[in-house]
Amino acid sequence: MNGHRVDEETGLTDGAGEDVLRAVIADDQALVRTGFGMILTADGIEVTAEAADGAEAVAAVRRTRPDVVLMDIRMPVMDGIEATRRILADDTAGEIRVIILTTYDLDHYVYAALTAGASGFLLKDVTPEHLVAAVKLVRSGDALLAPAITRRLIERFAHREEALSSTTTHHDLSGLTPRELEVLRLLATGLSNAELAERLVLSPTTVKTHIGRILSKLELRDRVQAVVLAYESGLITPGATADGIL
């Protein structure tokens, strides 16, 4: 998208050709906010505001209208999950993207945040290069997680606690064509676009078109949300593989 080169393994992009973008950093640790702010600013990304809790984050986003929000999960007053939900539920949210910050790999709160509409997550010990690349990636409209990582995350936590899926909006899949349903099932098994194209004997451009139509019809932000929906709707079950679908 936008002429970027995306690494299939990491899901990250080089961000070439982007206009200056704007970000809000929400974390209850001042050191984290300062460090991330310095990294983003050094790469030409404007930090429009910082927030020490979820309520401040919601207010900062409404006030400054950033492109991307870096959102810690565990914060006082209002946690990052509720803040993400409120930000993305706002009719004026537009193309705002949220990246969840977490201390622990595969923190179970991350799954709840993804169902609330976040576009991916980062560990707080992320390298400066990956932090910048991640912000540029989600701004371009892609999901942050590589497909296989997304699948492993969702398989680990899907259906384990009713509370985790309480924020999920169930979409009607009847509007999808048989081919689109097939693409969605395979997408949820962790296949990249290139692997989907090979599997379905289609061109990469055609695969991207199918995915774009799926996201549009289901009113989803990105492929992470498509994978979440595939599991939450029962279209695919944890443990399913591409070999078991075709």
Coordinates of C-alpha atoms in Angstrom, one line a residue:
M1 CA 0.0 0.0 0.0
N2 CA 1.2 3.5 -0.8
G3 CA 4.3 2.0 -2.5
H4 CA 5.7 0.4 0.6
R5 CA 7.8 -2.7 0.7
V6 CA 6.4 -5.1 3.4
D7 CA 8.5 -7.8 5.0
E8 CA 6.3 -11.0 4.9
E9 CA 8.1 -12.4 8.0
T10 CA 7.8 -9.4 10.3
G11 CA 4.8 -7.7 8.8
L12 CA 6.8 -4.4 8.9
T13 CA 7.3 -1.9 6.1
D14 CA 10.0 0.5 5.2
G15 CA 7.5 3.4 5.2
A16 CA 9.0 5.0 2.1
G17 CA 7.0 7.8 0.5
E18 CA 4.9 8.6 3.6
D19 CA 3.8 12.2 4.5
V20 CA 4.6 13.3 8.0
L21 CA 2.3 11.5 10.4
R22 CA 1.0 12.3 13.8
A23 CA 0.9 10.1 17.0
V24 CA -0.4 10.1 20.5
I25 CA 1.5 8.1 23.2
A26 CA -0.5 6.8 26.1
D27 CA 1.4 5.1 29.0
D28 CA 1.4 5.6 32.7
Q29 CA 5.2 5.5 32.8
A30 CA 6.8 8.9 32.0
L31 CA 10.0 7.2 30.9
V32 CA 8.3 5.1 28.3
R33 CA 6.4 8.2 27.0
T34 CA 9.6 10.2 26.8
G35 CA 11.6 7.5 25.2
F36 CA 9.1 6.6 22.6
G37 CA 8.4 10.3 21.9
M38 CA 12.1 10.9 21.2
I39 CA 12.3 7.9 18.9
L40 CA 9.3 9.0 16.8
T41 CA 10.3 12.7 16.7
A42 CA 13.8 11.8 15.5
D43 CA 12.2 10.0 12.6
G44 CA 10.0 13.0 11.7
I45 CA 6.8 11.7 13.3
E46 CA 4.9 14.4 15.2
V47 CA 3.9 13.5 18.7
T48 CA 0.7 15.6 19.2
A49 CA 0.1 14.6 22.8
E50 CA 1.0 12.3 25.7
A51 CA -1.4 10.7 28.1
A52 CA -0.8 9.0 31.5
D53 CA -4.1 7.1 31.6
G54 CA -6.9 5.9 29.3
A55 CA -9.2 8.9 30.0
E56 CA -6.4 11.3 29.1
A57 CA -5.7 9.3 25.9
V58 CA -9.3 9.5 24.8
A59 CA -9.3 13.2 25.4
A60 CA -6.0 13.7 23.6
V61 CA -7.1 11.8 20.6
R62 CA -10.3 13.8 20.3
R63 CA -8.4 17.0 20.7
T64 CA -5.5 16.4 18.3
R65 CA -6.9 13.8 15.8
P66 CA -3.6 11.8 15.3
D67 CA -3.1 9.1 12.7
V68 CA -1.8 6.5 15.2
V69 CA -2.2 5.9 19.0
L70 CA 0.4 4.0 21.0
M71 CA -1.7 2.6 23.8
D72 CA -0.5 0.9 27.0
I73 CA -3.0 -1.7 28.3
R74 CA -2.5 -1.4 32.1
M75 CA -3.2 2.2 33.1
P76 CA -5.0 3.9 36.0
V77 CA -8.4 5.6 35.7
M78 CA -9.3 3.9 32.4
D79 CA -7.3 0.9 30.9
G80 CA -6.1 0.8 27.4
I81 CA -8.8 -1.6 26.3
E82 CA -11.7 0.7 27.2
A83 CA -9.8 3.7 25.9
T84 CA -9.3 1.9 22.5
R85 CA -13.0 0.9 22.4
R86 CA -14.1 4.5 23.0
I87 CA -11.6 6.0 20.5
L88 CA -12.6 3.7 17.7
A89 CA -16.3 3.7 18.4
D90 CA -16.4 7.5 17.9
D91 CA -18.1 8.4 14.6
T92 CA -15.3 10.8 14.0
A93 CA -12.5 8.3 14.5
G94 CA -12.0 8.0 10.7
E95 CA -8.6 6.4 9.9
I96 CA -7.2 6.5 13.4
R97 CA -5.2 3.3 14.2
V98 CA -4.3 2.0 17.7
I99 CA -1.2 -0.1 18.5
I100 CA -1.3 -1.8 21.9
L101 CA 1.8 -1.6 24.1
T102 CA 2.4 -4.6 26.4
T103 CA 5.2 -5.8 28.6
Y104 CA 4.6 -9.5 28.1
D105 CA 4.5 -11.5 24.9
L106 CA 0.9 -12.7 24.2
D107 CA -0.5 -10.9 27.2
H108 CA -4.1 -12.1 27.3
Y109 CA -5.3 -8.5 27.5
V110 CA -4.0 -8.0 24.0
Y111 CA -6.7 -10.3 22.6
A112 CA -9.4 -8.2 24.2
A113 CA -7.8 -5.1 22.8
L114 CA -7.7 -6.6 19.3
T115 CA -11.4 -7.4 19.5
A116 CA -11.9 -3.7 20.6
G117 CA -10.5 -2.7 17.3
A118 CA -6.7 -2.3 17.8
S119 CA -4.6 -3.0 14.7
G120 CA -1.8 -4.9 16.5
F121 CA 0.5 -4.9 19.4
L122 CA 4.1 -4.2 20.3
L123 CA 6.3 -5.3 23.2
K124 CA 7.6 -2.3 25.2
D125 CA 11.2 -3.5 24.5
V126 CA 10.7 -3.0 20.8
T127 CA 13.7 -1.7 18.9
P128 CA 13.6 2.0 17.7
E129 CA 13.6 0.8 14.1
H130 CA 10.6 -1.5 14.6
L131 CA 8.7 1.0 16.6
V132 CA 8.9 3.6 13.8
A133 CA 8.2 0.9 11.1
A134 CA 5.1 -0.3 13.1
V135 CA 3.7 3.2 13.3
K136 CA 4.1 3.8 9.6
L137 CA 2.7 0.4 8.8
V138 CA -0.6 0.8 10.6
R139 CA -0.9 4.3 9.3
S140 CA -0.8 2.9 5.8
G141 CA -3.8 0.7 6.5
D142 CA -2.1 -2.6 7.2
A143 CA -2.3 -4.7 10.4
L144 CA 0.8 -4.8 12.5
L145 CA 1.0 -8.5 13.2
A146 CA 2.3 -11.0 10.7
P147 CA -0.6 -13.4 9.8
A148 CA 0.9 -16.4 11.5
I149 CA 1.5 -14.5 14.7
T150 CA -2.0 -13.2 14.7
R151 CA -3.4 -16.7 14.3
R152 CA -1.3 -18.0 17.2
L153 CA -2.4 -15.2 19.4
I154 CA -6.1 -15.7 18.7
E155 CA -5.9 -19.5 19.0
R156 CA -4.4 -19.1 22.4
F157 CA -7.2 -16.9 23.8
A158 CA -10.3 -17.3 21.6
H159 CA -13.3 -18.6 23.5
R160 CA -11.3 -19.1 26.7
E161 CA -13.1 -16.4 28.7
E162 CA -16.5 -15.0 27.8
A163 CA -15.3 -11.6 29.0
L164 CA -12.6 -11.5 26.3
S165 CA -15.1 -11.6 23.5
S166 CA -17.7 -9.3 25.1
T167 CA -16.5 -6.4 23.0
T168 CA -16.7 -8.3 19.7
T169 CA -19.3 -7.2 17.2
H170 CA -20.6 -10.1 15.2
H171 CA -20.9 -9.5 11.5
D172 CA -23.2 -11.1 9.0
L173 CA -21.0 -13.2 6.7
S174 CA -23.9 -13.9 4.3
G175 CA -22.9 -10.9 2.1
L176 CA -19.6 -12.6 1.2
T177 CA -19.2 -14.6 -2.0
P178 CA -18.1 -18.3 -1.8
R179 CA -14.6 -17.2 -2.9
E180 CA -14.5 -14.5 -0.3
L181 CA -15.4 -16.9 2.4
E182 CA -12.7 -19.3 1.2
V183 CA -10.2 -16.4 1.3
L184 CA -11.3 -15.4 4.8
R185 CA -10.9 -19.0 6.1
L186 CA -7.4 -19.3 4.7
L187 CA -6.5 -15.9 5.9
A188 CA -7.4 -17.0 9.4
T189 CA -5.0 -20.0 9.2
G190 CA -2.1 -17.6 9.0
L191 CA -1.3 -17.5 5.3
S192 CA 0.3 -14.4 3.9
N193 CA -1.0 -12.8 0.7
A194 CA 1.7 -14.5 -1.3
E195 CA 0.8 -17.9 0.2
L196 CA -2.9 -17.2 -0.5
A197 CA -2.1 -16.4 -4.1
E198 CA -0.2 -19.7 -4.5
R199 CA -2.8 -21.7 -2.7
L200 CA -5.7 -20.4 -4.7
V201 CA -3.8 -20.1 -8.0
L202 CA -4.6 -16.4 -8.1
S203 CA -2.4 -13.3 -8.7
P204 CA -1.3 -11.3 -5.6
T205 CA -3.3 -8.4 -7.0
T206 CA -6.5 -10.5 -7.1
V207 CA -5.9 -11.7 -3.5
K208 CA -5.5 -8.2 -2.3
T209 CA -8.7 -7.2 -4.1
H210 CA -10.6 -10.1 -2.4
I211 CA -9.3 -9.1 1.0
G212 CA -10.2 -5.5 0.4
R213 CA -13.7 -6.4 -0.5
I214 CA -14.0 -8.7 2.6
L215 CA -12.9 -5.8 4.9
S216 CA -15.2 -3.4 3.2
K217 CA -18.3 -5.7 3.3
L218 CA -17.7 -6.6 7.0
E219 CA -16.7 -3.0 7.9
L220 CA -13.3 -4.2 9.3
R221 CA -10.2 -2.1 9.7
D222 CA -7.6 -4.6 8.7
R223 CA -6.7 -8.3 8.4
V224 CA -6.2 -8.7 12.2
Q225 CA -9.8 -7.9 12.7
A226 CA -10.7 -10.3 9.9
V227 CA -8.9 -13.1 11.6
V228 CA -10.6 -12.3 15.0
L229 CA -14.0 -12.3 13.3
A230 CA -13.3 -15.7 11.6
Y231 CA -12.7 -17.3 15.0
E232 CA -15.4 -15.4 16.9
S233 CA -18.1 -16.3 14.2
G234 CA -17.1 -20.0 14.2
L235 CA -16.1 -19.8 10.5
I236 CA -12.9 -21.4 11.6
T237 CA -12.0 -23.2 14.8
P238 CA -8.7 -23.1 16.8
G239 CA -6.2 -25.6 15.4
A240 CA -7.5 -25.5 11.8
T241 CA -4.9 -25.4 9.1
A242 CA -4.9 -24.5 5.5
D243 CA -4.5 -28.1 4.5
G244 CA -7.6 -28.9 6.4
I245 CA -9.7 -26.3 4.5
L246 CA -8.8 -27.1 0.9

